[in-house]
PDB file of C-alpha atoms in Angstrom:
ATOM      1  CA  MET A 795    -124.119 -83.308  28.932  1.00 86.00           C
ATOM      2  CA  TRP A 796    -126.704 -84.668  26.374  1.00 93.00           C
ATOM      3  CA  LYS A 797    -130.066 -84.483  27.672  1.00 92.00           C
ATOM      4  CA  LYS A 798    -133.488 -85.841  26.146  1.00 94.00           C
ATOM      5  CA  HIS A 799    -137.563 -85.940  27.089  1.00 93.00           C
ATOM      6  CA  VAL A 800    -138.575 -89.876  26.286  1.00 96.00           C
ATOM      7  CA  ALA A 801    -141.916 -91.845  27.076  1.00 94.00           C
ATOM      8  CA  ALA A 802    -140.585 -94.525  28.008  1.00 96.00           C
ATOM      9  CA  VAL A 803    -137.563 -96.600  28.884  1.00 97.00           C
ATOM     10  CA  PHE A 804    -135.879 -99.850  28.473  1.00 98.00           C
ATOM     11  CA  LEU A 805    -133.158-101.627  29.200  1.00 98.00           C
ATOM     12  CA  ASP A 806    -131.247-104.383  28.236  1.00 96.00           C
ATOM     13  CA  LEU A 807    -130.640-107.437  30.959  1.00 96.00           C
ATOM     14  CA  ASP A 808    -127.483-109.371  30.136  1.00 94.00           C
ATOM     15  CA  GLY A 809    -124.228-107.121  29.980  1.00 90.00           C
ATOM     16  CA  ALA A 810    -126.396-104.151  31.220  1.00 93.00           C
ATOM     17  CA  LEU A 811    -128.500-104.631  34.105  1.00 96.00           C
ATOM     18  CA  LEU A 812    -126.738-107.305  35.415  1.00 95.00           C
ATOM     19  CA  ASP A 813    -123.608-109.121  34.396  1.00 92.00           C
ATOM     20  CA  THR A 814    -124.414-112.322  33.872  1.00 93.00           C
ATOM     21  CA  GLY A 815    -120.584-112.826  31.413  1.00 90.00           C
ATOM     22  CA  ALA A 816    -119.460-115.549  33.119  1.00 90.00           C
ATOM     23  CA  GLU A 817    -122.073-117.370  33.836  1.00 92.00           C
ATOM     24  CA  ILE A 818    -123.647-117.608  30.316  1.00 95.00           C
ATOM     25  CA  ASP A 819    -119.720-118.260  28.846  1.00 94.00           C
ATOM     26  CA  GLN A 820    -119.689-120.792  31.671  1.00 95.00           C
ATOM     27  CA  ILE A 821    -123.864-122.614  30.517  1.00 96.00           C
ATOM     28  CA  TRP A 822    -122.158-122.793  26.383  1.00 97.00           C
ATOM     29  CA  ARG A 823    -118.872-123.872  27.080  1.00 97.00           C
ATOM     30  CA  GLN A 824    -119.697-126.810  28.949  1.00 97.00           C
ATOM     31  CA  TRP A 825    -122.713-127.839  26.109  1.00 97.00           C
ATOM     32  CA  ALA A 826    -120.021-127.351  24.155  1.00 97.00           C
ATOM     33  CA  GLN A 827    -117.353-130.127  25.453  1.00 97.00           C
ATOM     34  CA  GLN A 828    -120.315-132.849  25.715  1.00 96.00           C
ATOM     35  CA  ARG A 829    -120.810-132.635  22.334  1.00 94.00           C
ATOM     36  CA  GLY A 830    -117.669-131.990  20.726  1.00 94.00           C
ATOM     37  CA  LEU A 831    -118.099-128.799  19.354  1.00 95.00           C
ATOM     38  CA  ASP A 832    -115.363-125.554  19.062  1.00 96.00           C
ATOM     39  CA  PHE A 833    -116.712-122.884  21.556  1.00 96.00           C
ATOM     40  CA  SER A 834    -114.761-120.071  20.199  1.00 96.00           C
ATOM     41  CA  SER A 835    -116.174-120.411  16.745  1.00 95.00           C
ATOM     42  CA  PHE A 836    -119.327-119.209  17.996  1.00 95.00           C
ATOM     43  CA  ALA A 837    -118.727-117.162  21.422  1.00 94.00           C
ATOM     44  CA  HIS A 838    -119.118-114.091  20.914  1.00 89.00           C
ATOM     45  CA  ARG A 839    -122.821-114.838  19.589  1.00 92.00           C
ATOM     46  CA  ILE A 840    -124.473-116.119  23.224  1.00 94.00           C
ATOM     47  CA  HIS A 841    -124.782-112.757  24.482  1.00 90.00           C
ATOM     48  CA  SER A 842    -126.427-110.966  21.243  1.00 88.00           C
ATOM     49  CA  GLN A 843    -128.707-113.579  19.819  1.00 93.00           C
ATOM     50  CA  ARG A 844    -131.045-116.211  21.177  1.00 94.00           C
ATOM     51  CA  ILE A 845    -130.892-119.715  22.285  1.00 96.00           C
ATOM     52  CA  GLN A 846    -132.078-120.779  18.510  1.00 92.00           C
ATOM     53  CA  GLU A 847    -130.736-118.993  16.544  1.00 92.00           C
ATOM     54  CA  ILE A 848    -127.165-119.824  18.083  1.00 95.00           C
ATOM     55  CA  LEU A 849    -127.873-122.841  17.193  1.00 95.00           C
ATOM     56  CA  LYS A 850    -128.834-122.915  13.679  1.00 91.00           C
ATOM     57  CA  SER A 851    -125.848-121.304  13.442  1.00 91.00           C
ATOM     58  CA  VAL A 852    -123.757-124.045  15.407  1.00 93.00           C
ATOM     59  CA  ASP A 853    -124.561-127.313  13.164  1.00 89.00           C
ATOM     60  CA  PRO A 854    -128.002-127.273  11.820  1.00 86.00           C
ATOM     61  CA  GLN A 855    -128.740-130.889  11.584  1.00 87.00           C
ATOM     62  CA  LEU A 856    -128.952-130.494  15.739  1.00 91.00           C
ATOM     63  CA  ASN A 857    -132.069-131.089  17.483  1.00 93.00           C
ATOM     64  CA  ALA A 858    -133.357-127.549  17.827  1.00 90.00           C
ATOM     65  CA  ASP A 859    -136.152-128.572  20.078  1.00 92.00           C
ATOM     66  CA  ASN A 860    -134.088-131.169  22.536  1.00 96.00           C
ATOM     67  CA  GLU A 861    -130.676-128.815  22.487  1.00 97.00           C
ATOM     68  CA  SER A 862    -132.562-125.532  23.549  1.00 96.00           C
ATOM     69  CA  HIS A 863    -134.345-127.516  25.910  1.00 96.00           C
ATOM     70  CA  ALA A 864    -131.514-128.612  27.644  1.00 96.00           C
ATOM     71  CA  LEU A 865    -129.293-125.639  27.139  1.00 97.00           C
ATOM     72  CA  GLU A 866    -132.487-123.474  29.270  1.00 96.00           C
ATOM     73  CA  ALA A 867    -132.723-125.459  31.370  1.00 96.00           C
ATOM     74  CA  ALA A 868    -129.158-125.113  32.601  1.00 96.00           C
ATOM     75  CA  LEU A 869    -129.160-121.400  32.586  1.00 96.00           C
ATOM     76  CA  TYR A 870    -131.939-121.507  34.319  1.00 95.00           C
ATOM     77  CA  ASP A 871    -130.147-123.743  36.861  1.00 94.00           C
ATOM     78  CA  ALA A 872    -127.350-120.962  36.857  1.00 93.00           C
ATOM     79  CA  ALA A 873    -129.416-117.778  37.111  1.00 91.00           C
ATOM     80  CA  GLY A 874    -127.614-115.679  39.723  1.00 80.00           C
ATOM     81  CA  ARG A 875    -124.034-118.072  40.594  1.00 82.00           C
ATOM     82  CA  TYR A 876    -122.561-115.757  38.660  1.00 78.00           C
ATOM     83  CA  SER A 877    -123.540-112.748  37.706  1.00 79.00           C
ATOM     84  CA  LYS A 878    -124.034-109.411  39.840  1.00 88.00           C
ATOM     85  CA  LEU A 879    -126.511-106.409  39.368  1.00 93.00           C
ATOM     86  CA  ARG A 880    -124.474-103.570  37.688  1.00 93.00           C
ATOM     87  CA  ALA A 881    -122.977-100.515  39.428  1.00 92.00           C
ATOM     88  CA  GLY A 882    -124.951 -97.557  39.192  1.00 92.00           C
ATOM     89  CA  ALA A 883    -127.525 -99.975  37.638  1.00 94.00           C
ATOM     90  CA  ARG A 884    -130.510 -99.568  40.927  1.00 94.00           C
ATOM     91  CA  ALA A 885    -130.614 -96.020  41.950  1.00 93.00           C
ATOM     92  CA  LEU A 886    -131.773 -95.637  38.157  1.00 93.00           C
ATOM     93  CA  LEU A 887    -134.081 -98.644  38.209  1.00 95.00           C
ATOM     94  CA  ASP A 888    -135.768 -96.162  41.423  1.00 94.00           C
ATOM     95  CA  ALA A 889    -135.630 -92.955  39.254  1.00 92.00           C
ATOM     96  CA  LEU A 890    -137.912 -95.024  37.331  1.00 93.00           C
ATOM     97  CA  ALA A 891    -140.291 -96.205  39.367  1.00 89.00           C
ATOM     98  CA  GLY A 892    -144.002 -94.974  38.656  1.00 86.00           C
ATOM     99  CA  THR A 893    -143.014 -94.315  35.165  1.00 89.00           C
ATOM    100  CA  PRO A 894    -143.071 -97.152  32.088  1.00 94.00           C
ATOM    101  CA  TRP A 895    -139.871 -98.546  31.703  1.00 97.00           C
ATOM    102  CA  GLY A 896    -139.496-102.911  30.720  1.00 98.00           C
ATOM    103  CA  VAL A 897    -136.418-105.229  30.191  1.00 98.00           C
ATOM    104  CA  VAL A 898    -135.971-106.610  26.432  1.00 98.00           C
ATOM    105  CA  THR A 899    -133.863-109.766  26.430  1.00 97.00           C
ATOM    106  CA  GLN A 900    -132.644-112.605  24.574  1.00 95.00           C
ATOM    107  CA  ALA A 901    -133.364-114.608  27.369  1.00 96.00           C
ATOM    108  CA  SER A 902    -136.051-116.433  28.089  1.00 96.00           C
ATOM    109  CA  GLY A 903    -138.553-115.367  30.096  1.00 97.00           C
ATOM    110  CA  ASN A 904    -138.371-117.595  33.131  1.00 96.00           C
ATOM    111  CA  VAL A 905    -134.548-117.456  33.174  1.00 96.00           C
ATOM    112  CA  ALA A 906    -134.475-113.782  33.145  1.00 96.00           C
ATOM    113  CA  HIS A 907    -137.167-113.325  36.409  1.00 96.00           C
ATOM    114  CA  ALA A 908    -134.765-115.799  37.367  1.00 95.00           C
ATOM    115  CA  ARG A 909    -131.995-113.984  37.359  1.00 95.00           C
ATOM    116  CA  MET A 910    -133.185-110.318  38.346  1.00 95.00           C
ATOM    117  CA  ALA A 911    -134.601-112.521  41.518  1.00 94.00           C
ATOM    118  CA  GLN A 912    -130.830-113.649  42.014  1.00 93.00           C
ATOM    119  CA  ALA A 913    -129.871-110.593  42.073  1.00 93.00           C
ATOM    120  CA  GLY A 914    -132.538-108.692  44.293  1.00 93.00           C
ATOM    121  CA  LEU A 915    -134.675-106.852  42.102  1.00 94.00           C
ATOM    122  CA  GLU A 916    -138.665-107.461  41.601  1.00 93.00           C
ATOM    123  CA  ALA A 917    -140.287-108.300  38.580  1.00 95.00           C
ATOM    124  CA  PRO A 918    -140.498-105.637  36.012  1.00 97.00           C
ATOM    125  CA  PRO A 919    -143.685-104.066  35.037  1.00 97.00           C
ATOM    126  CA  LEU A 920    -143.117-105.144  31.378  1.00 98.00           C
ATOM    127  CA  LEU A 921    -140.181-107.923  30.316  1.00 99.00           C
ATOM    128  CA  VAL A 922    -140.177-109.161  26.654  1.00 99.00           C
ATOM    129  CA  GLY A 923    -137.990-112.617  26.538  1.00 98.00           C
ATOM    130  CA  ALA A 924    -136.915-114.196  23.597  1.00 95.00           C
ATOM    131  CA  GLU A 925    -140.001-116.645  23.536  1.00 96.00           C
ATOM    132  CA  GLN A 926    -142.352-113.517  22.642  1.00 97.00           C
ATOM    133  CA  VAL A 927    -140.920-113.091  19.413  1.00 96.00           C
ATOM    134  CA  THR A 928    -140.437-113.969  16.072  1.00 95.00           C
ATOM    135  CA  SER A 929    -137.383-112.334  15.393  1.00 94.00           C
ATOM    136  CA  GLY A 930    -134.946-111.433  18.355  1.00 93.00           C
ATOM    137  CA  ARG A 931    -132.021-108.858  17.675  1.00 93.00           C
ATOM    138  CA  PRO A 932    -130.910-107.347  15.780  1.00 95.00           C
ATOM    139  CA  ASP A 933    -134.806-107.617  14.482  1.00 97.00           C
ATOM    140  CA  PRO A 934    -136.674-103.998  16.129  1.00 98.00           C
ATOM    141  CA  GLU A 935    -139.644-106.386  16.511  1.00 98.00           C
ATOM    142  CA  PRO A 936    -138.738-106.722  20.831  1.00 98.00           C
ATOM    143  CA  TYR A 937    -138.996-103.787  20.961  1.00 99.00           C
ATOM    144  CA  LEU A 938    -141.156-102.202  18.231  1.00 99.00           C
ATOM    145  CA  MET A 939    -143.938-105.089  20.735  1.00 99.00           C
ATOM    146  CA  ALA A 940    -142.273-102.949  24.129  1.00 99.00           C
ATOM    147  CA  ALA A 941    -143.297 -99.761  22.692  1.00 98.00           C
ATOM    148  CA  ARG A 942    -146.691-101.279  21.742  1.00 98.00           C
ATOM    149  CA  TYR A 943    -147.375-102.425  25.086  1.00 98.00           C
ATOM    150  CA  TYR A 944    -147.507 -99.002  25.914  1.00 96.00           C
ATOM    151  CA  GLN A 945    -149.082 -97.313  23.170  1.00 96.00           C
ATOM    152  CA  VAL A 946    -146.552 -94.975  22.835  1.00 96.00           C
ATOM    153  CA  ASP A 947    -143.672 -93.618  19.706  1.00 97.00           C
ATOM    154  CA  PRO A 948    -140.898 -96.097  19.035  1.00 98.00           C
ATOM    155  CA  ARG A 949    -139.634 -92.362  18.241  1.00 97.00           C
ATOM    156  CA  ASP A 950    -140.057 -91.599  22.408  1.00 96.00           C
ATOM    157  CA  CYS A 951    -139.039 -94.946  23.598  1.00 98.00           C
ATOM    158  CA  LEU A 952    -134.632 -94.526  25.233  1.00 98.00           C
ATOM    159  CA  VAL A 953    -133.705 -98.376  25.295  1.00 98.00           C
ATOM    160  CA  ILE A 954    -129.640 -98.513  27.190  1.00 97.00           C
ATOM    161  CA  GLU A 955    -127.302-101.369  26.163  1.00 95.00           C
ATOM    162  CA  SER A 956    -124.244-103.157  26.021  1.00 91.00           C
ATOM    163  CA  ASP A 957    -124.472-105.543  22.986  1.00 90.00           C
ATOM    164  CA  GLU A 958    -123.967-104.484  19.607  1.00 91.00           C
ATOM    165  CA  ASN A 959    -127.139-106.656  17.952  1.00 93.00           C
ATOM    166  CA  GLY A 960    -129.669-104.844  20.930  1.00 95.00           C
ATOM    167  CA  ILE A 961    -128.160-101.148  19.499  1.00 95.00           C
ATOM    168  CA  ARG A 962    -129.337-102.313  15.952  1.00 96.00           C
ATOM    169  CA  ALA A 963    -132.442-103.607  16.664  1.00 97.00           C
ATOM    170  CA  ALA A 964    -133.436-100.057  18.939  1.00 98.00           C
ATOM    171  CA  ARG A 965    -132.530 -97.646  16.539  1.00 98.00           C
ATOM    172  CA  ALA A 966    -134.454-100.339  13.522  1.00 98.00           C
ATOM    173  CA  ALA A 967    -136.833 -99.546  15.711  1.00 99.00           C
ATOM    174  CA  GLY A 968    -136.269 -95.698  15.385  1.00 99.00           C
ATOM    175  CA  MET A 969    -135.327 -95.576  19.200  1.00 99.00           C
ATOM    176  CA  THR A 970    -132.543 -94.071  21.061  1.00 98.00           C
ATOM    177  CA  VAL A 971    -129.960 -95.268  22.595  1.00 97.00           C
ATOM    178  CA  ILE A 972    -127.702 -94.786  25.378  1.00 96.00           C
ATOM    179  CA  ALA A 973    -124.837 -98.300  24.700  1.00 94.00           C
ATOM    180  CA  LEU A 974    -122.888 -99.020  27.612  1.00 92.00           C
ATOM    181  CA  ALA A 975    -119.119 -99.492  26.582  1.00 86.00           C
ATOM    182  CA  ASP A 976    -117.347-100.657  29.425  1.00 70.00           C
ATOM    183  CA  ARG A 977    -117.487-104.799  27.506  1.00 68.00           C
ATOM    184  CA  LEU A 978    -117.062-104.165  23.575  1.00 66.00           C
ATOM    185  CA  PRO A 979    -115.135-102.145  21.673  1.00 66.00           C
ATOM    186  CA  ARG A 980    -117.046 -98.666  21.052  1.00 71.00           C
ATOM    187  CA  HIS A 981    -116.244 -99.376  17.691  1.00 70.00           C
ATOM    188  CA  HIS A 982    -118.468-101.801  17.935  1.00 72.00           C
ATOM    189  CA  LEU A 983    -120.386 -99.527  19.104  1.00 83.00           C
ATOM    190  CA  GLN A 984    -120.962 -96.920  16.824  1.00 86.00           C
ATOM    191  CA  ARG A 985    -124.881 -96.906  15.852  1.00 92.00           C
ATOM    192  CA  ALA A 986    -125.833 -95.819  19.946  1.00 95.00           C
ATOM    193  CA  ASN A 987    -126.962 -92.376  20.024  1.00 95.00           C
ATOM    194  CA  VAL A 988    -124.636 -91.890  23.221  1.00 94.00           C
ATOM    195  CA  VAL A 989    -121.941 -94.056  24.149  1.00 93.00           C
ATOM    196  CA  ILE A 990    -121.181 -94.458  27.647  1.00 93.00           C
ATOM    197  CA  GLY A 991    -118.651 -96.504  30.353  1.00 89.00           C
ATOM    198  CA  ASN A 992    -120.996 -97.029  33.343  1.00 90.00           C
ATOM    199  CA  TRP A 993    -124.359 -96.380  34.992  1.00 91.00           C
ATOM    200  CA  HIS A 994    -123.742 -93.176  36.483  1.00 91.00           C
ATOM    201  CA  SER A 995    -123.478 -91.002  33.862  1.00 94.00           C
ATOM    202  CA  ILE A 996    -127.101 -91.184  33.691  1.00 95.00           C
ATOM    203  CA  ILE A 997    -129.782 -88.681  35.900  1.00 92.00           C
ATOM    204  CA  LEU A 998    -133.118 -89.295  35.425  1.00 90.00           C
ATOM    205  CA  HIS A 999    -136.018 -87.151  35.937  1.00 84.00           C
ATOM    206  CA  SER A1000    -139.938 -88.092  35.921  1.00 77.00           C
ATOM    207  CA  GLN A1001    -142.022 -85.273  34.574  1.00 70.00           C
ATOM    208  CA  GLN A1002    -146.462 -85.316  35.110  1.00 61.00           C
ATOM    209  CA  VAL A1003    -147.054 -85.106  30.913  1.00 59.00           C
ATOM    210  CA  GLY A1004    -150.734 -85.618  31.467  1.00 58.00           C
ATOM    211  CA  PRO A1005    -153.677 -87.416  33.898  1.00 59.00           C
ATOM    212  CA  GLY A1006    -151.995 -90.359  35.148  1.00 58.00           C
ATOM    213  CA  GLN A1007    -148.569 -90.416  32.280  1.00 60.00           C
ATOM    214  CA  GLN A1008    -144.979 -89.228  33.742  1.00 66.00           C
ATOM    215  CA  GLY A1009    -142.545 -88.416  31.085  1.00 78.00           C
ATOM    216  CA  ILE A1010    -138.468 -88.629  31.940  1.00 89.00           C
ATOM    217  CA  TRP A1011    -135.848 -86.182  31.271  1.00 91.00           C
ATOM    218  CA  VAL A1012    -132.385 -88.187  31.254  1.00 93.00           C
ATOM    219  CA  GLU A1013    -129.824 -86.575  30.586  1.00 93.00           C
ATOM    220  CA  VAL A1014    -125.601 -88.288  30.242  1.00 95.00           C
ATOM    221  CA  VAL A1015    -122.682 -86.721  31.554  1.00 88.00           C
ATOM    222  CA  VAL A1016    -120.032 -87.421  29.025  1.00 68.00           C
TER     223      VAL A1016
END
């Protein structure tokens, strides 16, 4: 058993908290077909990078602002159409009640909130979305922003991720990472501190660490 005490927990949304793979694939595939682009050439990026960064890699000549708005609207309209809450995730969220936690995602805030609402989730106490940072993953900026919000040392933070770039970002921020391995081969998750197969492997215990402050004991059955 792996065990660690942390001050805050940050969760990836797409792929970790929610299974949104089919939803995101469909929107990007349709967009590529409408523009005569090869979806397979950039499909590996759509779950781990922000829209603007993906567009630059696809074709620097694209009108990034126009295409970004079109994709954002399509992703918002499709929010929750195919996605579902990952098994075991709701119990973990219930265990986080009253403790510092948040969602850190490469999706925009609007799309992220829409997806969570469709999955029957309340808005998290903190959400760091694509539009709030200058640099997306694998840059550590999104996770460092989350730590600053709670005024905690990044080294005392736990991240639960399902994406290689997200793991790299969290580790670059100095945080401890638990990786979910059911979507990617384990060799893509080597930078994580712990690799698990599903949410049921994680056990959380809240603990009072000071006046009005809650800490969290995290146990992983591996």
